[in-house]
Short mmCIF file of C-alpha atoms in Angstrom, two decimals:
data_model
loop_
_atom_site.label_atom_id
_atom_site.label_comp_id
_atom_site.label_asym_id
_atom_site.label_seq_id
_atom_site.Cartn_x
_atom_site.Cartn_y
_atom_site.Cartn_z
CA UNK A 1 125.11 -124.22 45.38
CA UNK A 2 121.85 -126.09 45.91
CA UNK A 3 121.35 -129.59 44.62
CA UNK A 4 118.29 -130.26 42.49
CA UNK A 5 116.91 -133.19 40.54
CA UNK A 6 116.26 -132.79 36.84
CA UNK A 7 115.53 -134.92 33.78
CA UNK A 8 117.85 -135.18 30.79
CA UNK A 9 117.40 -136.89 27.44
CA UNK A 10 120.35 -138.52 25.70
CA UNK A 11 120.55 -140.21 22.34
CA UNK A 12 122.99 -143.07 21.77
CA UNK A 13 123.45 -145.92 19.35
CA UNK A 14 124.50 -149.42 20.34
CA UNK A 15 124.42 -152.89 18.85
CA UNK A 16 122.59 -155.30 21.12
CA UNK A 17 123.50 -158.95 20.59
CA UNK A 18 120.07 -160.51 20.76
CA UNK A 19 119.64 -164.31 20.74
CA UNK A 20 118.49 -164.11 17.13
CA UNK A 21 121.55 -162.17 15.97
CA UNK A 22 123.76 -164.61 17.86
CA UNK A 23 122.00 -167.47 16.10
CA UNK A 24 122.57 -165.85 12.71
CA UNK A 25 126.25 -165.40 13.51
CA UNK A 26 126.61 -169.01 14.62
CA UNK A 27 125.00 -170.24 11.42
CA UNK A 28 128.14 -169.01 9.65
CA UNK A 29 130.43 -171.46 11.42
CA UNK A 30 128.21 -174.55 11.21
CA UNK A 31 129.37 -177.36 8.95
CA UNK A 32 127.07 -178.82 6.31
CA UNK A 33 126.06 -181.70 8.59
CA UNK A 34 125.51 -179.43 11.60
CA UNK A 35 123.47 -177.02 9.50
CA UNK A 36 121.22 -179.81 8.24
CA UNK A 37 120.68 -181.00 11.79
CA UNK A 38 119.86 -177.47 12.95
CA UNK A 39 117.35 -176.96 10.13
CA UNK A 40 115.66 -180.27 10.91
CA UNK A 41 115.16 -179.11 14.50
CA UNK A 42 113.72 -175.77 13.34
CA UNK A 43 111.32 -177.49 10.92
CA UNK A 44 110.20 -179.79 13.71
CA UNK A 45 109.22 -176.90 15.97
CA UNK A 46 107.91 -174.47 13.33
CA UNK A 47 104.86 -175.53 11.26
CA UNK A 48 105.44 -172.74 8.70
CA UNK A 49 108.82 -174.11 7.59
CA UNK A 50 109.19 -176.81 4.98
CA UNK A 51 112.17 -178.43 3.31
CA UNK A 52 112.26 -178.61 -0.48
CA UNK A 53 114.13 -181.56 -1.98
CA UNK A 54 115.77 -181.12 -5.41
CA UNK A 55 113.71 -183.85 -7.05
CA UNK A 56 110.50 -183.22 -5.13
CA UNK A 57 107.89 -182.28 -7.73
CA UNK A 58 105.23 -181.95 -5.10
CA UNK A 59 107.34 -179.39 -3.28
CA UNK A 60 107.76 -177.46 -6.50
CA UNK A 61 103.99 -177.42 -6.99
CA UNK A 62 103.57 -176.30 -3.39
CA UNK A 63 105.97 -173.42 -3.99
CA UNK A 64 103.96 -172.33 -7.02
CA UNK A 65 100.76 -172.50 -5.00
CA UNK A 66 102.37 -170.36 -2.31
CA UNK A 67 103.20 -167.67 -4.84
CA UNK A 68 99.69 -167.79 -6.27
CA UNK A 69 98.19 -167.59 -2.79
CA UNK A 70 100.23 -164.49 -2.07
CA UNK A 71 98.85 -162.81 -5.21
CA UNK A 72 95.21 -163.56 -4.43
CA UNK A 73 95.37 -163.18 -0.64
CA UNK A 74 92.12 -161.60 0.58
CA UNK A 75 92.31 -158.11 1.92
CA UNK A 76 90.03 -158.93 4.86
CA UNK A 77 92.29 -161.36 6.70
CA UNK A 78 92.32 -161.23 10.49
CA UNK A 79 95.62 -159.34 10.63
CA UNK A 80 94.15 -156.53 8.52
CA UNK A 81 91.24 -155.82 10.89
CA UNK A 82 90.98 -154.70 14.46
CA UNK A 83 93.60 -157.23 15.57
CA UNK A 84 96.21 -155.97 13.14
CA UNK A 85 99.69 -155.84 14.68
CA UNK A 86 101.17 -152.39 14.78
CA UNK A 87 104.83 -151.75 14.12
CA UNK A 88 105.03 -149.85 17.39
CA UNK A 89 103.65 -152.76 19.40
CA UNK A 90 106.14 -155.17 17.88
CA UNK A 91 109.13 -152.85 18.12
CA UNK A 92 108.68 -152.53 21.88
CA UNK A 93 110.01 -156.05 22.22
CA UNK A 94 112.75 -155.74 19.64
CA UNK A 95 116.10 -154.02 19.68
CA UNK A 96 118.14 -155.02 16.64
CA UNK A 97 118.03 -156.47 13.13
CA UNK A 98 120.15 -158.23 10.57
CA UNK A 99 121.23 -154.93 8.99
CA UNK A 100 123.69 -154.59 11.88
CA UNK A 101 125.28 -157.90 10.93
CA UNK A 102 124.98 -157.83 7.13
CA UNK A 103 125.28 -154.21 5.96
CA UNK A 104 125.02 -155.20 2.30
CA UNK A 105 121.54 -156.68 2.71
CA UNK A 106 118.80 -154.69 0.93
CA UNK A 107 116.78 -154.44 4.13
CA UNK A 108 114.18 -156.18 6.16
CA UNK A 109 111.20 -154.17 4.94
CA UNK A 110 111.62 -155.33 1.36
CA UNK A 111 111.62 -158.93 2.50
CA UNK A 112 109.14 -159.18 5.31
CA UNK A 113 106.84 -156.26 4.83
CA UNK A 114 106.45 -153.11 6.91
CA UNK A 115 104.73 -154.78 9.84
CA UNK A 116 107.27 -157.56 10.33
CA UNK A 117 110.53 -155.67 10.04
CA UNK A 118 111.85 -156.40 13.50
CA UNK A 119 113.48 -159.43 15.03
CA UNK A 120 111.59 -162.52 16.02
CA UNK A 121 111.69 -164.29 19.31
CA UNK A 122 113.15 -167.78 19.62
CA UNK A 123 110.49 -170.43 19.39
CA UNK A 124 110.05 -172.66 22.43
CA UNK A 125 111.45 -176.14 21.92
CA UNK A 126 108.73 -177.95 23.84
CA UNK A 127 105.62 -176.48 22.27
CA UNK A 128 104.97 -179.42 19.99
CA UNK A 129 104.80 -177.47 16.75
CA UNK A 130 105.66 -180.27 14.36
CA UNK A 131 102.89 -180.86 11.89
CA UNK A 132 103.83 -184.42 11.05
CA UNK A 133 105.92 -187.26 12.48
CA UNK A 134 106.44 -188.95 9.11
CA UNK A 135 110.05 -189.85 8.51
CA UNK A 136 111.04 -189.17 12.12
CA UNK A 137 113.20 -191.93 13.56
CA UNK A 138 113.54 -191.99 17.33
CA UNK A 139 116.64 -194.14 16.92
CA UNK A 140 118.38 -191.37 14.97
CA UNK A 141 117.72 -188.93 17.79
CA UNK A 142 118.92 -191.37 20.44
CA UNK A 143 122.05 -192.23 18.47
CA UNK A 144 123.00 -188.64 17.72
CA UNK A 145 126.47 -187.89 19.07
CA UNK A 146 126.78 -185.10 21.62
CA UNK A 147 129.28 -182.52 20.49
CA UNK A 148 131.56 -180.54 22.76
CA UNK A 149 129.52 -177.40 22.05
CA UNK A 150 126.28 -179.18 23.02
CA UNK A 151 127.83 -180.52 26.22
CA UNK A 152 129.14 -177.11 27.25
CA UNK A 153 125.86 -175.44 26.29
CA UNK A 154 123.91 -177.70 28.64
CA UNK A 155 126.20 -176.75 31.53
CA UNK A 156 125.93 -173.05 30.69
CA UNK A 157 122.13 -173.36 30.85
CA UNK A 158 122.34 -174.93 34.31
CA UNK A 159 125.00 -172.62 35.71
CA UNK A 160 124.14 -169.75 38.02
CA UNK A 161 124.75 -167.03 35.46
CA UNK A 162 122.98 -163.78 34.70
CA UNK A 163 121.78 -162.81 31.24
CA UNK A 164 124.93 -160.90 30.40
CA UNK A 165 127.13 -163.64 31.84
CA UNK A 166 125.38 -166.26 29.70
CA UNK A 167 126.17 -164.17 26.65
CA UNK A 168 129.84 -164.08 27.66
CA UNK A 169 129.82 -167.82 28.38
CA UNK A 170 128.41 -168.48 24.91
CA UNK A 171 131.21 -166.47 23.33
CA UNK A 172 133.78 -168.36 25.40
CA UNK A 173 132.25 -171.65 24.26
CA UNK A 174 132.53 -170.52 20.65
CA UNK A 175 136.25 -169.98 21.24
CA UNK A 176 136.90 -173.63 22.20
CA UNK A 177 138.83 -175.84 19.83
CA UNK A 178 138.25 -179.58 19.46
CA UNK A 179 140.60 -180.35 22.37
CA UNK A 180 138.63 -178.13 24.77
CA UNK A 181 141.21 -175.32 24.94
CA UNK A 182 140.13 -171.69 24.78
CA UNK A 183 141.81 -170.09 21.77
CA UNK A 184 140.00 -166.74 21.83
CA UNK A 185 141.61 -163.92 23.79
CA UNK A 186 139.76 -162.39 26.73
CA UNK A 187 140.43 -158.87 25.48
CA UNK A 188 139.02 -159.79 22.06
CA UNK A 189 135.82 -161.19 23.58
CA UNK A 190 135.45 -158.19 25.90
CA UNK A 191 135.80 -155.77 22.98
CA UNK A 192 133.32 -157.75 20.88
CA UNK A 193 130.65 -157.75 23.60
CA UNK A 194 131.31 -154.22 24.83
CA UNK A 195 132.28 -155.26 28.37
CA UNK A 196 135.47 -155.23 30.42
CA UNK A 197 138.09 -157.93 30.71
CA UNK A 198 137.36 -158.53 34.40
CA UNK A 199 133.77 -159.60 33.62
CA UNK A 200 134.99 -162.05 30.97
CA UNK A 201 137.65 -163.42 33.36
CA UNK A 202 134.99 -163.94 36.05
CA UNK A 203 132.77 -165.96 33.71
CA UNK A 204 135.83 -167.92 32.52
CA UNK A 205 136.50 -169.00 36.12
CA UNK A 206 132.96 -170.36 36.31
CA UNK A 207 133.28 -172.14 32.96
CA UNK A 208 136.52 -173.77 34.09
CA UNK A 209 134.50 -175.66 36.72
CA UNK A 210 132.54 -177.48 34.02
CA UNK A 211 132.95 -181.18 33.34
CA UNK A 212 135.20 -182.70 32.15
CA UNK A 213 137.71 -180.80 34.24
CA UNK A 214 140.25 -178.97 32.14
CA UNK A 215 137.86 -177.38 29.67
CA UNK A 216 138.39 -173.67 28.91
CA UNK A 217 142.11 -173.90 29.75
CA UNK A 218 144.30 -171.59 27.69
CA UNK A 219 147.37 -173.84 27.63
CA UNK A 220 148.53 -177.27 28.77
CA UNK A 221 149.84 -176.03 32.12
CA UNK A 222 146.47 -174.48 33.02
CA UNK A 223 144.61 -177.61 31.87
CA UNK A 224 146.71 -179.84 34.13
CA UNK A 225 146.47 -177.35 37.00
CA UNK A 226 142.66 -177.36 36.86
CA UNK A 227 142.58 -181.15 37.07
CA UNK A 228 145.13 -181.29 39.87
CA UNK A 229 143.21 -178.64 41.84
CA UNK A 230 140.04 -180.77 41.72
CA UNK A 231 142.06 -183.72 43.06
CA UNK A 232 143.52 -181.47 45.78
CA UNK A 233 147.03 -182.19 44.52
CA UNK A 234 148.10 -178.75 43.42
CA UNK A 235 150.68 -178.24 46.16
CA UNK A 236 153.75 -175.98 45.73
CA UNK A 237 155.92 -178.82 44.41
CA UNK A 238 153.31 -179.79 41.82
CA UNK A 239 152.84 -176.14 40.82
CA UNK A 240 156.57 -175.91 40.19
CA UNK A 241 156.46 -179.06 38.07
CA UNK A 242 153.52 -177.84 35.98
CA UNK A 243 155.21 -174.48 35.50
CA UNK A 244 158.27 -176.22 34.01
CA UNK A 245 156.75 -178.66 31.55
CA UNK A 246 159.47 -177.85 29.01
CA UNK A 247 162.02 -179.43 31.40
CA UNK A 248 159.78 -182.48 31.68
CA UNK A 249 159.65 -182.73 27.88
CA UNK A 250 163.46 -182.69 27.82
CA UNK A 251 163.51 -185.27 30.63
CA UNK A 252 165.73 -183.02 32.70
CA UNK A 253 164.86 -184.74 35.97
CA UNK A 254 167.83 -183.40 37.90
CA UNK A 255 166.76 -179.81 37.34
CA UNK A 256 163.14 -180.68 38.13
CA UNK A 257 164.11 -182.25 41.46
CA UNK A 258 166.00 -179.11 42.39
CA UNK A 259 163.19 -176.73 41.33
CA UNK A 260 160.43 -178.76 42.97
CA UNK A 261 162.46 -179.47 46.10
CA UNK A 262 161.72 -183.22 46.08
CA UNK A 263 163.74 -186.40 45.89
CA UNK A 264 163.66 -188.94 43.08
CA UNK A 265 160.90 -191.07 44.61
CA UNK A 266 158.58 -188.11 45.09
CA UNK A 267 159.29 -186.87 41.56
CA UNK A 268 158.37 -190.27 40.13
CA UNK A 269 155.09 -190.19 42.05
CA UNK A 270 154.36 -186.70 40.73
CA UNK A 271 155.08 -187.82 37.17
CA UNK A 272 152.69 -190.75 37.62
CA UNK A 273 149.97 -188.31 38.66
CA UNK A 274 150.65 -186.13 35.63
CA UNK A 275 150.37 -189.15 33.31
CA UNK A 276 146.94 -189.94 34.81
CA UNK A 277 145.57 -186.56 33.70
CA UNK A 278 143.84 -185.81 30.40
CA UNK A 279 145.78 -183.19 28.38
CA UNK A 280 142.94 -182.87 25.85
CA UNK A 281 139.60 -183.08 27.71
CA UNK A 282 137.55 -181.99 24.69
CA UNK A 283 138.61 -184.95 22.55
CA UNK A 284 136.15 -187.17 24.43
CA UNK A 285 133.41 -185.61 22.28
CA UNK A 286 135.15 -186.01 18.93
CA UNK A 287 134.92 -189.78 18.70
CA UNK A 288 132.49 -191.89 16.75
CA UNK A 289 131.89 -192.00 13.03
CA UNK A 290 133.52 -189.26 11.04
CA UNK A 291 131.42 -187.16 8.72
CA UNK A 292 132.45 -187.23 5.08
CA UNK A 293 133.99 -184.00 3.86
CA UNK A 294 131.69 -182.18 1.47
CA UNK A 295 133.12 -179.15 -0.30
CA UNK A 296 131.11 -176.00 0.35
CA UNK A 297 132.71 -174.13 -2.56
CA UNK A 298 133.84 -175.34 -5.98
CA UNK A 299 136.57 -173.61 -7.97
CA UNK A 300 137.22 -174.38 -11.62
CA UNK A 301 139.04 -172.72 -14.47
CA UNK A 302 136.89 -170.39 -16.57
CA UNK A 303 137.13 -170.05 -20.34
CA UNK A 304 138.64 -166.56 -20.05
CA UNK A 305 141.56 -167.76 -17.93
CA UNK A 306 140.10 -166.65 -14.59
CA UNK A 307 138.58 -168.80 -11.87
CA UNK A 308 134.87 -169.56 -11.51
CA UNK A 309 133.86 -169.74 -7.85
CA UNK A 310 130.50 -171.37 -7.12
CA UNK A 311 128.70 -172.69 -4.08
CA UNK A 312 128.14 -176.43 -3.98
CA UNK A 313 124.41 -176.84 -4.54
CA UNK A 314 124.42 -180.06 -2.46
CA UNK A 315 125.38 -178.12 0.66
CA UNK A 316 122.76 -175.40 0.27
CA UNK A 317 119.69 -176.12 2.42
CA UNK A 318 116.39 -175.60 0.63
CA UNK A 319 113.91 -174.18 3.13
CA UNK A 320 110.74 -172.26 2.29
CA UNK A 321 108.05 -170.49 4.26
CA UNK A 322 104.70 -172.24 3.80
CA UNK A 323 102.57 -169.19 3.04
CA UNK A 324 99.65 -171.34 1.86
CA UNK A 325 99.36 -172.97 5.26
CA UNK A 326 99.77 -169.60 6.98
CA UNK A 327 96.99 -168.03 4.86
CA UNK A 328 94.69 -170.98 5.56
CA UNK A 329 95.02 -171.06 9.34
CA UNK A 330 95.43 -167.34 9.99
CA UNK A 331 91.70 -166.77 9.55
CA UNK A 332 90.78 -169.50 12.04
CA UNK A 333 92.84 -168.44 15.03
CA UNK A 334 91.08 -168.05 18.34
CA UNK A 335 92.46 -165.81 21.00
CA UNK A 336 95.44 -163.51 21.17
CA UNK A 337 97.79 -166.31 22.31
CA UNK A 338 97.25 -168.24 19.07
CA UNK A 339 97.74 -165.11 16.99
CA UNK A 340 100.95 -164.29 18.82
CA UNK A 341 102.22 -167.82 18.32
CA UNK A 342 101.46 -167.72 14.60
CA UNK A 343 103.14 -164.34 14.28
CA UNK A 344 106.17 -165.67 16.11
CA UNK A 345 106.40 -168.69 13.80
CA UNK A 346 106.15 -166.48 10.71
CA UNK A 347 108.90 -164.20 11.95
CA UNK A 348 111.06 -167.21 12.87
CA UNK A 349 110.61 -168.70 9.42
CA UNK A 350 111.36 -165.46 7.58
CA UNK A 351 114.39 -164.79 9.73
CA UNK A 352 115.81 -168.28 9.15
CA UNK A 353 115.38 -168.22 5.38
CA UNK A 354 116.95 -164.79 5.23
CA UNK A 355 119.85 -165.83 7.48
CA UNK A 356 120.53 -168.86 5.29
CA UNK A 357 120.55 -166.65 2.21
CA UNK A 358 123.02 -164.27 3.83
CA UNK A 359 125.16 -167.20 4.99
CA UNK A 360 125.49 -168.44 1.42
CA UNK A 361 126.35 -164.97 0.11
CA UNK A 362 128.96 -164.44 2.82
CA UNK A 363 130.66 -167.79 2.18
CA UNK A 364 130.81 -167.06 -1.54
CA UNK A 365 132.20 -163.57 -0.96
CA UNK A 366 134.96 -164.83 1.37
CA UNK A 367 135.84 -167.76 -0.90
CA UNK A 368 136.05 -165.50 -3.97
CA UNK A 369 138.51 -163.20 -2.20
CA UNK A 370 140.63 -166.17 -1.07
CA UNK A 371 140.78 -167.40 -4.67
CA UNK A 372 141.79 -163.96 -5.84
CA UNK A 373 144.54 -163.74 -3.23
CA UNK A 374 145.85 -167.28 -3.84
CA UNK A 375 145.68 -167.32 -7.64
CA UNK A 376 149.37 -168.32 -7.89
CA UNK A 377 148.75 -171.37 -5.68
CA UNK A 378 145.95 -172.61 -7.91
CA UNK A 379 148.15 -172.19 -10.99
CA UNK A 380 151.58 -173.32 -9.78
CA UNK A 381 151.12 -175.22 -6.50
CA UNK A 382 151.99 -174.95 -2.83
CA UNK A 383 155.37 -173.29 -3.45
CA UNK A 384 153.47 -170.19 -4.57
CA UNK A 385 151.08 -170.02 -1.62
CA UNK A 386 151.08 -166.42 -0.37
CA UNK A 387 151.11 -165.35 3.29
CA UNK A 388 147.54 -164.39 4.15
CA UNK A 389 145.67 -163.43 7.31
CA UNK A 390 142.03 -162.88 8.22
CA UNK A 391 142.35 -159.12 8.42
CA UNK A 392 143.54 -158.86 4.81
CA UNK A 393 140.46 -160.70 3.55
CA UNK A 394 138.13 -158.84 5.93
CA UNK A 395 139.39 -155.44 4.78
CA UNK A 396 139.12 -156.42 1.12
CA UNK A 397 135.45 -157.47 1.33
CA UNK A 398 134.35 -154.93 3.95
CA UNK A 399 133.51 -157.35 6.76
CA UNK A 400 134.66 -157.83 10.32
CA UNK A 401 137.61 -160.11 10.97
CA UNK A 402 135.57 -162.28 13.35
CA UNK A 403 132.97 -162.86 10.61
CA UNK A 404 135.66 -164.11 8.22
CA UNK A 405 136.99 -166.34 10.99
CA UNK A 406 133.57 -167.93 11.47
CA UNK A 407 133.02 -168.40 7.73
CA UNK A 408 136.36 -170.17 7.23
CA UNK A 409 135.83 -172.55 10.15
CA UNK A 410 135.08 -176.11 9.00
CA UNK A 411 134.39 -175.06 5.40
CA UNK A 412 136.08 -176.76 2.44
CA UNK A 413 136.95 -175.71 -1.08
CA UNK A 414 137.21 -178.06 -4.06
CA UNK A 415 139.98 -176.87 -6.39
CA UNK A 416 141.84 -178.41 -9.35
CA UNK A 417 144.60 -179.21 -6.83
CA UNK A 418 142.35 -181.02 -4.37
CA UNK A 419 140.03 -180.31 -1.48
CA UNK A 420 141.33 -177.84 1.11
CA UNK A 421 139.89 -176.33 4.25
CA UNK A 422 139.48 -172.58 3.88
CA UNK A 423 141.78 -172.10 6.86
CA UNK A 424 144.55 -173.81 4.87
CA UNK A 425 144.97 -170.69 2.75
CA UNK A 426 145.73 -168.53 5.80
CA UNK A 427 149.41 -168.98 6.62
CA UNK A 428 152.01 -167.06 8.58
CA UNK A 429 154.52 -164.83 6.86
CA UNK A 430 158.26 -165.60 6.84
CA UNK A 431 160.54 -162.75 5.87
CA UNK A 432 162.69 -162.83 2.76
CA UNK A 433 166.46 -162.89 3.24
CA UNK A 434 166.91 -160.52 0.32
CA UNK A 435 164.27 -158.10 1.54
CA UNK A 436 161.78 -159.09 -1.16
CA UNK A 437 158.30 -160.53 -0.91
CA UNK A 438 157.61 -162.63 2.19
CA UNK A 439 157.17 -166.40 2.01
CA UNK A 440 154.26 -168.52 3.22
CA UNK A 441 155.01 -170.85 6.12
CA UNK A 442 153.22 -173.67 4.28
CA UNK A 443 155.44 -173.16 1.24
CA UNK A 444 158.53 -173.24 3.46
CA UNK A 445 157.33 -176.49 5.05
CA UNK A 446 157.04 -178.01 1.60
CA UNK A 447 160.61 -176.93 0.76
CA UNK A 448 161.94 -178.46 3.98
CA UNK A 449 160.15 -181.75 3.26
CA UNK A 450 161.52 -181.87 -0.28
CA UNK A 451 165.09 -181.20 0.92
CA UNK A 452 164.86 -184.06 3.42
CA UNK A 453 163.26 -186.42 0.88
CA UNK A 454 166.10 -185.78 -1.57
CA UNK A 455 168.98 -186.08 0.91
CA UNK A 456 171.49 -188.90 0.44
CA UNK A 457 172.46 -191.44 3.16
CA UNK A 458 176.01 -190.06 3.22
CA UNK A 459 174.84 -186.45 3.44
CA UNK A 460 171.96 -186.15 5.91
CA UNK A 461 170.96 -182.52 6.40
CA UNK A 462 171.01 -181.05 9.86
CA UNK A 463 168.63 -178.26 10.85
CA UNK A 464 171.48 -175.77 10.54
CA UNK A 465 172.26 -176.98 7.03
CA UNK A 466 168.59 -176.60 6.06
CA UNK A 467 168.63 -173.05 7.43
CA UNK A 468 171.68 -172.19 5.30
CA UNK A 469 170.11 -173.68 2.17
CA UNK A 470 166.88 -171.80 2.71
CA UNK A 471 168.72 -168.53 3.23
CA UNK A 472 170.52 -169.10 -0.06
CA UNK A 473 167.08 -169.34 -1.65
CA UNK A 474 165.92 -166.10 -0.03
CA UNK A 475 164.11 -167.44 3.07
CA UNK A 476 165.13 -165.83 6.36
CA UNK A 477 164.28 -168.46 8.96
CA UNK A 478 165.59 -169.44 12.38
CA UNK A 479 166.85 -172.89 13.29
CA UNK A 480 164.19 -173.40 15.96
CA UNK A 481 161.50 -172.66 13.35
CA UNK A 482 162.94 -175.32 11.04
CA UNK A 483 162.96 -177.78 13.94
CA UNK A 484 159.33 -176.92 14.76
CA UNK A 485 158.21 -177.41 11.15
CA UNK A 486 160.15 -180.68 10.87
CA UNK A 487 158.64 -182.06 14.07
CA UNK A 488 155.18 -180.92 12.92
CA UNK A 489 155.60 -183.10 9.82
CA UNK A 490 156.71 -186.06 12.01
CA UNK A 491 160.18 -186.05 10.48
CA UNK A 492 162.89 -187.33 12.89
CA UNK A 493 166.07 -185.43 13.63
CA UNK A 494 169.18 -185.70 11.45
CA UNK A 495 170.81 -188.08 13.98
CA UNK A 496 167.82 -190.44 13.87
CA UNK A 497 167.56 -190.24 10.08
CA UNK A 498 171.26 -191.00 9.68
CA UNK A 499 170.93 -194.01 11.98
CA UNK A 500 167.88 -195.29 10.06
CA UNK A 501 169.58 -194.88 6.68
CA UNK A 502 172.66 -196.76 7.87
CA UNK A 503 170.49 -199.56 9.20
CA UNK A 504 168.69 -199.83 5.86
CA UNK A 505 171.98 -199.78 3.97
CA UNK A 506 173.42 -202.57 6.15
CA UNK A 507 170.25 -204.64 5.77
CA UNK A 508 170.50 -204.36 1.99
CA UNK A 509 174.05 -205.78 1.80
#
């Protein structure tokens, strides 16, 4: 059989995570303060964006002028003549749109027009696009705290990574918690980006070399191992010690000496080295002044007995596209470079305003479903908090689980029972002893706390006694789970509580 070369055509569909789509996704997880800072940076680099203040009459007049200018825009503008952009020319550079991320959106064409339906390119940060320096304080920029995400992002930009590897590194950075630990699974990231686990693991190894050492660790043992490796102290004895941190927590030094194969003096030296390490390297970027919590969603009782869920108007950024300025300068552009720059700014501005609109709709949709699921909590309190996970909410509103996870990160809800983070409403499920409806872990914690608060000095409850009492009330829970919940609430053991109560009783005589 002879070999021959031939051409074949294949059609396939794929979602390409462009920088703009990634930016839209990350807008979901920004807090109110971070979002305001991001918008300020975009306004500074894009002359077609303007912020509208609630009490700014001039801005209101400007908005009206923009609408009027759109109605009377001349038909002979430069983009309508020989230099008109064609959809084909633009689409050559573009490969995706917001419809892939927000399927419920009416579509790009209705918003931006037929010739600007594709994605925009990220505007260059150093092009000097700000139209005015009024109100800009250099001191504010110099005093701005560097977040963990900013610090990691700078190192990703300087690392020797390819385009695909930078995309993976960005996803890994998004999976960091405030302590610097990686909480996202490698398989989950690989599935999300359409790559294999080995590629993600390779990029993770590179990210684990970033400063401060210990970032991107998946647990305490790996965090300490990374720091010891940099100090060239990760010998076999130290590896054995790090692998048995639970024995160190129990202060079982005899067993540790036997496992590590060292004497008491060497073990003490190893423990001194462990104490010199930083178990939470990311916390170095969480210091400074704390931002005040501003509720993103407000929940109040409606007249018909239901719940009214509304977005907090104070947290909604007001950004408009300055079409008047665009119409004025579009006819005075000189050269293709200026026209391309103006087109890029217009696409940037339209994309940002649309992304902000979709962000608000998504937050409201997720919050409304949470309120529907946790109606009993709002009416009766924490004892009636239902077990809930991200997948349940995602399936109910027709979104991806990762989108719900980003929306609930660092967002707060004002309810008649107080202000709660959206993540508060997602709790683990504890089985019922009688085979009925499962119990929320948060509700069980509240029961344990109440039992301990009501105990008498002569009858201090042990963890086993609490387990028996909970089982009598239909909660099937293990003793180690009770101990974990008790320690999480900083409640001492029954022996310590009994000793403290006796000391207080003797002092009162």
